[in-house]
Structure formats: C-alpha cells, structure tokens
Short mmCIF file of N, CA, C and O in Angstrom, two decimals:
data_model
loop_
_atom_site.label_atom_id
_atom_site.label_comp_id
_atom_site.label_asym_id
_atom_site.label_seq_id
_atom_site.Cartn_x
_atom_site.Cartn_y
_atom_site.Cartn_z
N MET A 104 0.81 -1.19 0.00
CA MET A 104 0.00 0.00 0.00
C MET A 104 0.85 1.26 0.00
O MET A 104 0.50 2.24 -0.63
N LEU A 105 1.98 1.23 0.68
CA LEU A 105 2.84 2.41 0.71
C LEU A 105 3.42 2.74 -0.67
O LEU A 105 3.76 3.88 -0.93
N HIS A 106 3.50 1.74 -1.55
CA HIS A 106 4.04 2.03 -2.87
C HIS A 106 3.12 2.99 -3.63
O HIS A 106 3.57 3.76 -4.47
N HIS A 107 1.81 2.98 -3.33
CA HIS A 107 0.88 3.93 -3.94
C HIS A 107 1.20 5.36 -3.49
O HIS A 107 1.16 6.29 -4.29
N VAL A 108 1.51 5.51 -2.22
CA VAL A 108 1.89 6.82 -1.69
C VAL A 108 3.19 7.29 -2.33
O VAL A 108 3.33 8.43 -2.77
N ALA A 109 4.16 6.39 -2.42
CA ALA A 109 5.44 6.73 -3.04
C ALA A 109 5.26 7.09 -4.51
O ALA A 109 5.85 8.05 -5.00
N ASP A 110 4.45 6.32 -5.23
CA ASP A 110 4.17 6.62 -6.65
C ASP A 110 3.52 8.00 -6.80
O ASP A 110 3.89 8.78 -7.67
N PHE A 111 2.56 8.30 -5.94
CA PHE A 111 1.89 9.60 -5.99
C PHE A 111 2.90 10.72 -5.76
O PHE A 111 2.92 11.71 -6.48
N ALA A 112 3.75 10.56 -4.77
CA ALA A 112 4.75 11.59 -4.46
C ALA A 112 5.72 11.77 -5.62
O ALA A 112 6.04 12.90 -6.00
N MET A 113 6.17 10.70 -6.21
CA MET A 113 7.12 10.80 -7.32
C MET A 113 6.47 11.45 -8.55
O MET A 113 7.11 12.21 -9.26
N ASN A 114 5.20 11.18 -8.78
CA ASN A 114 4.50 11.74 -9.94
C ASN A 114 4.09 13.19 -9.74
O ASN A 114 4.00 13.94 -10.70
N ASN A 115 3.84 13.59 -8.50
CA ASN A 115 3.32 14.93 -8.25
C ASN A 115 4.33 15.89 -7.65
O ASN A 115 4.12 17.10 -7.67
N PHE A 116 5.40 15.37 -7.10
CA PHE A 116 6.38 16.23 -6.44
C PHE A 116 7.80 15.89 -6.87
O PHE A 116 8.73 15.97 -6.08
N SER A 117 7.97 15.54 -8.11
CA SER A 117 9.31 15.16 -8.57
C SER A 117 10.23 16.37 -8.51
O SER A 117 9.83 17.50 -8.73
N GLY A 118 11.48 16.11 -8.21
CA GLY A 118 12.47 17.18 -8.14
C GLY A 118 12.49 17.93 -6.82
O GLY A 118 13.27 18.83 -6.64
N ILE A 119 11.63 17.57 -5.87
CA ILE A 119 11.60 18.23 -4.58
C ILE A 119 12.38 17.38 -3.58
O ILE A 119 12.11 16.20 -3.42
N GLU A 120 13.36 18.00 -2.96
CA GLU A 120 14.20 17.29 -1.99
C GLU A 120 13.49 17.23 -0.63
O GLU A 120 12.65 18.07 -0.32
N PRO A 121 13.86 16.25 0.20
CA PRO A 121 13.29 16.19 1.55
C PRO A 121 13.57 17.50 2.30
O PRO A 121 14.65 18.07 2.19
N GLY A 122 12.57 17.98 3.01
CA GLY A 122 12.71 19.24 3.74
C GLY A 122 12.27 20.44 2.92
O GLY A 122 12.28 21.56 3.41
N PHE A 123 11.93 20.21 1.66
CA PHE A 123 11.47 21.28 0.79
C PHE A 123 10.09 20.94 0.28
O PHE A 123 9.72 19.78 0.19
N GLY A 124 9.32 21.95 -0.03
CA GLY A 124 7.98 21.72 -0.55
C GLY A 124 7.54 22.85 -1.46
O GLY A 124 8.14 23.93 -1.46
N PRO A 125 6.49 22.62 -2.22
CA PRO A 125 6.00 23.66 -3.12
C PRO A 125 5.22 24.73 -2.34
O PRO A 125 4.55 24.43 -1.37
N ILE A 126 5.36 25.97 -2.78
CA ILE A 126 4.59 27.07 -2.19
C ILE A 126 4.21 28.02 -3.32
O ILE A 126 4.97 28.20 -4.27
N GLN A 127 3.03 28.56 -3.23
CA GLN A 127 2.51 29.47 -4.26
C GLN A 127 2.84 30.90 -3.85
O GLN A 127 2.53 31.31 -2.74
N ILE A 128 3.49 31.65 -4.74
CA ILE A 128 3.77 33.06 -4.46
C ILE A 128 3.24 33.92 -5.61
O ILE A 128 3.13 33.46 -6.74
N LYS A 129 2.91 35.16 -5.29
CA LYS A 129 2.38 36.08 -6.30
C LYS A 129 3.32 37.26 -6.57
O LYS A 129 3.25 37.89 -7.60
N PHE A 130 4.17 37.58 -5.61
CA PHE A 130 5.09 38.70 -5.75
C PHE A 130 6.46 38.30 -5.23
O PHE A 130 6.58 37.40 -4.41
N ARG A 131 7.47 39.01 -5.68
CA ARG A 131 8.81 38.81 -5.11
C ARG A 131 9.43 40.18 -4.89
O ARG A 131 9.06 41.17 -5.53
N ILE A 132 10.34 40.24 -3.96
CA ILE A 132 11.08 41.46 -3.68
C ILE A 132 12.49 41.24 -4.19
O ILE A 132 13.18 40.32 -3.74
N SER A 133 12.90 42.07 -5.12
CA SER A 133 14.26 42.01 -5.64
C SER A 133 15.07 43.11 -4.97
O SER A 133 14.65 44.27 -4.95
N ILE A 134 16.22 42.74 -4.44
CA ILE A 134 17.08 43.70 -3.76
C ILE A 134 18.40 43.75 -4.52
O ILE A 134 19.08 42.74 -4.66
N ALA A 135 18.76 44.94 -4.99
CA ALA A 135 19.99 45.14 -5.76
C ALA A 135 21.18 45.29 -4.81
O ALA A 135 21.01 45.47 -3.60
N SER A 136 22.37 45.23 -5.37
CA SER A 136 23.58 45.34 -4.54
C SER A 136 23.68 46.70 -3.85
O SER A 136 24.34 46.82 -2.83
N ASP A 137 23.02 47.75 -4.40
CA ASP A 137 23.03 49.06 -3.75
C ASP A 137 21.92 49.17 -2.69
O ASP A 137 21.65 50.23 -2.17
N LEU A 138 21.27 48.03 -2.38
CA LEU A 138 20.22 47.88 -1.38
C LEU A 138 18.89 48.52 -1.78
O LEU A 138 17.99 48.63 -0.95
N SER A 139 18.75 48.92 -3.03
CA SER A 139 17.43 49.37 -3.48
C SER A 139 16.56 48.14 -3.68
O SER A 139 17.05 47.07 -4.05
N ALA A 140 15.27 48.28 -3.40
CA ALA A 140 14.36 47.14 -3.47
C ALA A 140 13.21 47.45 -4.40
O ALA A 140 12.79 48.60 -4.55
N GLN A 141 12.71 46.40 -5.03
CA GLN A 141 11.57 46.53 -5.92
C GLN A 141 10.65 45.33 -5.71
O GLN A 141 11.10 44.19 -5.69
N ILE A 142 9.35 45.60 -5.54
CA ILE A 142 8.35 44.55 -5.42
C ILE A 142 7.78 44.33 -6.82
O ILE A 142 7.34 45.27 -7.47
N GLU A 143 7.83 43.08 -7.30
CA GLU A 143 7.39 42.78 -8.65
C GLU A 143 6.45 41.58 -8.66
O GLU A 143 6.62 40.67 -7.86
N PRO A 144 5.48 41.57 -9.57
CA PRO A 144 4.63 40.38 -9.71
C PRO A 144 5.48 39.18 -10.12
O PRO A 144 6.50 39.34 -10.80
N TYR A 145 5.06 38.00 -9.72
CA TYR A 145 5.80 36.79 -10.04
C TYR A 145 4.84 35.77 -10.64
O TYR A 145 3.80 35.47 -10.06
N GLY A 146 5.16 35.25 -11.79
CA GLY A 146 4.31 34.27 -12.45
C GLY A 146 3.15 34.96 -13.17
O GLY A 146 3.23 36.13 -13.52
N ASP A 147 2.06 34.22 -13.34
CA ASP A 147 0.88 34.78 -14.00
C ASP A 147 -0.03 35.44 -12.97
O ASP A 147 0.41 35.70 -11.84
N GLU A 148 -1.30 35.70 -13.31
CA GLU A 148 -2.20 36.39 -12.38
C GLU A 148 -2.46 35.59 -11.11
O GLU A 148 -2.85 36.13 -10.09
N ASN A 149 -2.20 34.28 -11.13
CA ASN A 149 -2.35 33.43 -9.95
C ASN A 149 -1.04 33.19 -9.22
O ASN A 149 -1.00 32.46 -8.24
N GLY A 150 0.04 33.78 -9.72
CA GLY A 150 1.35 33.57 -9.11
C GLY A 150 2.04 32.38 -9.75
O GLY A 150 1.74 32.00 -10.88
N ALA A 151 2.98 31.82 -9.02
CA ALA A 151 3.73 30.67 -9.51
C ALA A 151 4.12 29.79 -8.33
O ALA A 151 4.26 30.27 -7.21
N SER A 152 4.32 28.53 -8.59
CA SER A 152 4.72 27.60 -7.55
C SER A 152 6.25 27.48 -7.58
O SER A 152 6.85 27.30 -8.63
N ILE A 153 6.86 27.63 -6.40
CA ILE A 153 8.31 27.46 -6.29
C ILE A 153 8.59 26.47 -5.16
O ILE A 153 7.72 26.15 -4.36
N THR A 154 9.82 26.00 -5.07
CA THR A 154 10.23 25.06 -4.04
C THR A 154 10.97 25.83 -2.95
O THR A 154 11.89 26.58 -3.24
N CYS A 155 10.54 25.63 -1.70
CA CYS A 155 11.12 26.36 -0.57
C CYS A 155 11.35 25.41 0.60
O CYS A 155 10.72 24.37 0.68
N PRO A 156 12.21 25.83 1.55
CA PRO A 156 12.31 25.04 2.78
C PRO A 156 10.93 24.96 3.43
O PRO A 156 10.18 25.92 3.43
N GLU A 157 10.62 23.78 3.95
CA GLU A 157 9.30 23.55 4.51
C GLU A 157 9.40 23.36 6.02
O GLU A 157 10.21 22.57 6.50
N TYR A 158 8.61 24.11 6.75
CA TYR A 158 8.58 24.01 8.19
C TYR A 158 7.30 23.29 8.63
O TYR A 158 6.25 23.49 8.02
N PRO A 159 7.37 22.51 9.70
CA PRO A 159 6.16 21.86 10.19
C PRO A 159 5.13 22.90 10.63
O PRO A 159 5.48 23.95 11.18
N ASP A 160 3.85 22.62 10.37
CA ASP A 160 2.78 23.55 10.74
C ASP A 160 2.79 23.88 12.22
O ASP A 160 2.55 25.03 12.61
N ASN A 161 3.10 22.90 13.06
CA ASN A 161 3.08 23.16 14.50
C ASN A 161 4.16 24.16 14.90
O ASN A 161 3.99 24.93 15.84
N LEU A 162 5.28 24.21 14.18
CA LEU A 162 6.32 25.20 14.46
C LEU A 162 5.82 26.59 14.09
O LEU A 162 5.96 27.54 14.85
N LEU A 163 5.20 26.71 12.93
CA LEU A 163 4.71 28.01 12.47
C LEU A 163 3.53 28.51 13.29
O LEU A 163 3.40 29.71 13.54
N GLN A 164 2.66 27.60 13.72
CA GLN A 164 1.50 28.00 14.49
C GLN A 164 1.82 28.29 15.95
O GLN A 164 1.03 28.90 16.65
N GLY A 165 3.00 27.88 16.39
CA GLY A 165 3.39 28.11 17.77
C GLY A 165 3.65 29.58 18.08
O GLY A 165 3.76 29.96 19.23
N GLY A 166 3.77 30.40 17.06
CA GLY A 166 3.97 31.84 17.25
C GLY A 166 5.43 32.22 17.16
O GLY A 166 6.32 31.48 17.55
N GLY A 167 5.67 33.39 16.59
CA GLY A 167 7.02 33.94 16.53
C GLY A 167 7.91 33.32 15.49
O GLY A 167 9.10 33.62 15.43
N LYS A 168 7.40 32.46 14.63
CA LYS A 168 8.20 31.82 13.58
C LYS A 168 7.61 32.14 12.22
O LYS A 168 6.46 32.53 12.10
N CYS A 169 8.43 31.99 11.19
CA CYS A 169 7.96 32.28 9.83
C CYS A 169 8.73 31.41 8.85
O CYS A 169 9.70 30.75 9.20
N ASN A 170 8.29 31.43 7.60
CA ASN A 170 9.00 30.72 6.54
C ASN A 170 10.27 31.48 6.17
O ASN A 170 10.34 32.70 6.31
N PHE A 171 11.25 30.76 5.68
CA PHE A 171 12.50 31.38 5.30
C PHE A 171 12.44 31.87 3.85
O PHE A 171 12.18 31.10 2.94
N LEU A 172 12.63 33.15 3.66
CA LEU A 172 12.68 33.84 2.37
C LEU A 172 11.34 33.96 1.66
O LEU A 172 11.23 34.67 0.68
N VAL A 173 10.31 33.27 2.11
CA VAL A 173 8.99 33.35 1.46
C VAL A 173 7.95 33.54 2.55
O VAL A 173 7.65 32.62 3.30
N ASP A 174 7.42 34.74 2.65
CA ASP A 174 6.37 35.00 3.62
C ASP A 174 5.61 36.24 3.20
O ASP A 174 5.83 36.76 2.11
N THR A 175 4.74 36.72 4.05
CA THR A 175 3.90 37.86 3.71
C THR A 175 4.65 39.18 3.91
O THR A 175 5.67 39.23 4.61
N LEU A 176 4.11 40.25 3.33
CA LEU A 176 4.69 41.58 3.54
C LEU A 176 4.59 41.98 5.01
O LEU A 176 5.45 42.71 5.52
N GLN A 177 3.55 41.51 5.71
CA GLN A 177 3.42 41.81 7.13
C GLN A 177 4.63 41.29 7.90
O GLN A 177 5.17 41.96 8.77
N VAL A 178 5.07 40.08 7.56
CA VAL A 178 6.20 39.47 8.26
C VAL A 178 7.52 40.07 7.80
O VAL A 178 8.34 40.50 8.61
N MET A 179 7.73 40.14 6.50
CA MET A 179 9.03 40.57 5.99
C MET A 179 9.30 42.05 6.22
O MET A 179 10.41 42.43 6.58
N LEU A 180 8.30 42.90 5.98
CA LEU A 180 8.52 44.34 6.02
C LEU A 180 7.71 45.07 7.09
O LEU A 180 7.74 46.29 7.16
N LEU A 181 6.98 44.33 7.93
CA LEU A 181 6.08 44.90 8.92
C LEU A 181 5.09 45.87 8.28
O LEU A 181 4.77 46.92 8.81
N TYR A 182 4.61 45.48 7.11
CA TYR A 182 3.59 46.25 6.38
C TYR A 182 2.23 45.81 6.91
O TYR A 182 1.65 44.84 6.43
N LEU A 183 1.76 46.50 7.95
CA LEU A 183 0.59 46.05 8.71
C LEU A 183 -0.67 46.83 8.37
O LEU A 183 -0.62 48.02 8.09
N ASP A 184 -1.77 46.14 8.45
CA ASP A 184 -3.10 46.72 8.32
C ASP A 184 -3.58 47.05 9.73
O ASP A 184 -3.02 46.57 10.72
N LYS A 185 -4.63 47.84 9.85
CA LYS A 185 -5.16 48.22 11.17
C LYS A 185 -5.58 47.01 11.98
O LYS A 185 -5.49 47.01 13.21
N LYS A 186 -6.04 45.94 11.32
CA LYS A 186 -6.52 44.76 12.03
C LYS A 186 -5.40 43.81 12.44
O LYS A 186 -5.62 42.89 13.21
N ASP A 187 -4.18 44.02 11.94
CA ASP A 187 -3.06 43.14 12.26
C ASP A 187 -2.52 43.42 13.66
O ASP A 187 -2.45 44.57 14.09
N ASP A 188 -2.13 42.35 14.36
CA ASP A 188 -1.57 42.46 15.70
C ASP A 188 -0.07 42.78 15.60
O ASP A 188 0.72 41.92 15.19
N PRO A 189 0.35 44.00 15.98
CA PRO A 189 1.76 44.38 15.84
C PRO A 189 2.72 43.48 16.60
O PRO A 189 3.81 43.18 16.11
N GLU A 190 2.34 43.02 17.78
CA GLU A 190 3.24 42.16 18.57
C GLU A 190 3.48 40.83 17.87
O GLU A 190 4.60 40.33 17.84
N LYS A 191 2.42 40.25 17.33
CA LYS A 191 2.52 38.97 16.63
C LYS A 191 3.47 39.10 15.43
O LYS A 191 4.36 38.28 15.24
N PHE A 192 3.26 40.14 14.65
CA PHE A 192 4.09 40.30 13.46
C PHE A 192 5.50 40.77 13.78
O PHE A 192 6.43 40.46 13.05
N ARG A 193 5.69 41.49 14.86
CA ARG A 193 7.05 41.91 15.27
C ARG A 193 7.88 40.67 15.60
O ARG A 193 9.02 40.55 15.20
N ALA A 194 7.30 39.72 16.32
CA ALA A 194 8.02 38.50 16.67
C ALA A 194 8.39 37.71 15.41
O ALA A 194 9.52 37.23 15.28
N LYS A 195 7.45 37.58 14.48
CA LYS A 195 7.73 36.86 13.23
C LYS A 195 8.78 37.60 12.41
O LYS A 195 9.66 36.99 11.81
N HIS A 196 8.67 38.93 12.36
CA HIS A 196 9.63 39.75 11.61
C HIS A 196 11.04 39.59 12.19
O HIS A 196 12.01 39.41 11.45
N ASP A 197 11.14 39.65 13.50
CA ASP A 197 12.45 39.49 14.15
C ASP A 197 13.05 38.12 13.83
O ASP A 197 14.26 38.00 13.60
N TYR A 198 12.22 37.09 13.82
CA TYR A 198 12.69 35.75 13.47
C TYR A 198 13.14 35.71 12.01
O TYR A 198 14.19 35.16 11.70
N PHE A 199 12.37 36.34 11.13
CA PHE A 199 12.73 36.41 9.71
C PHE A 199 14.09 37.09 9.53
O PHE A 199 14.96 36.58 8.82
N VAL A 200 14.31 38.20 10.21
CA VAL A 200 15.58 38.92 10.13
C VAL A 200 16.71 38.06 10.68
O VAL A 200 17.81 38.02 10.11
N SER A 201 16.46 37.34 11.76
CA SER A 201 17.51 36.47 12.33
C SER A 201 17.88 35.35 11.36
O SER A 201 19.06 34.98 11.25
N LEU A 202 16.89 34.81 10.63
CA LEU A 202 17.19 33.80 9.61
C LEU A 202 18.07 34.37 8.50
O LEU A 202 19.01 33.73 8.04
N LEU A 203 17.76 35.60 8.08
CA LEU A 203 18.58 36.24 7.04
C LEU A 203 20.00 36.48 7.54
O LEU A 203 20.97 36.26 6.80
N LYS A 204 20.14 36.93 8.78
CA LYS A 204 21.48 37.16 9.34
C LYS A 204 22.27 35.86 9.41
O LYS A 204 23.45 35.82 9.06
N ASP A 205 21.61 34.78 9.86
CA ASP A 205 22.28 33.49 9.93
C ASP A 205 22.71 33.02 8.54
O ASP A 205 23.82 32.52 8.35
N ALA A 206 21.82 33.17 7.56
CA ALA A 206 22.15 32.78 6.19
C ALA A 206 23.25 33.67 5.63
O ALA A 206 24.11 33.20 4.86
N GLY A 207 23.26 34.95 6.01
CA GLY A 207 24.27 35.87 5.54
C GLY A 207 25.68 35.51 5.99
O GLY A 207 26.66 35.90 5.36
N GLU A 208 25.79 34.73 7.07
CA GLU A 208 27.11 34.26 7.50
C GLU A 208 27.67 33.24 6.51
O GLU A 208 28.88 33.09 6.39
N GLN A 209 26.80 32.52 5.82
CA GLN A 209 27.22 31.53 4.85
C GLN A 209 27.19 32.06 3.42
O GLN A 209 28.00 31.65 2.59
N ILE A 210 26.24 32.95 3.14
CA ILE A 210 26.08 33.53 1.81
C ILE A 210 26.12 35.04 1.97
O ILE A 210 25.11 35.67 2.31
N PRO A 211 27.26 35.66 1.77
CA PRO A 211 27.43 37.10 2.05
C PRO A 211 26.40 37.99 1.36
O PRO A 211 26.02 39.03 1.91
N GLU A 212 25.89 37.59 0.20
CA GLU A 212 24.91 38.41 -0.51
C GLU A 212 23.62 38.58 0.29
O GLU A 212 22.89 39.54 0.09
N LEU A 213 23.31 37.65 1.17
CA LEU A 213 22.10 37.75 1.97
C LEU A 213 22.30 38.65 3.20
O LEU A 213 21.32 39.06 3.81
N GLY A 214 23.54 38.94 3.53
CA GLY A 214 23.82 39.80 4.67
C GLY A 214 23.26 41.18 4.47
O GLY A 214 22.86 41.87 5.35
#
C-alpha cells in the first residue's frame, strides 16, 4: 500500500528534496547590490509555484516563527493593516531577520 503513496509523491512532487515543498507566491522582492528594493509580480495572475524550505505547521502555528525567504509583507517588512496584531508580526519579523542574518554568514549576498 505504501508504494501507492510513493508513486503519488514521485509523480506529483518530482524534483523536490526532503525538507522542501511547493509554495505558491504572487510577488517577489528584488534587492539590488546598492540595497534598493523593488516589489514585482511573479508568475501569471495566480502567481507561480516554487520550491522552498518547509517548516512543520506546529512550528509556524506556535507563534514567533515564519517561513525562510517566502512570507507575507506583514512578516518581511512589517507592512501592517489596522486589524493586524503588531506584537505577533514583530516576533515573526524578528525571526525572519535572524534567519537572514544566519544565512548571511554563509552567503554574504544575503547579509
């Protein structure tokens, strides 16, 4: 019976390494070497599917955590609406920045 699950995974998620999963995005932020940034549409009107590091739902729902390099403008830039909880998003934003700093130690361009 497990071979059916394996067949399904191979047919629907080929090329995805363990620890990575598909995620749908609609926009991307491009940052130039002079630190200027531009928000641009990504993919078609529905966005595009890309492969990203995948975190367990219980980690993300526990509070103060976020996805690495792919998340909402609220988390990445603290672009908040009146209904958004500033404390909740500040914790996620701080975690996002800490992930970038950690990655920047290995990949200087991310610093």
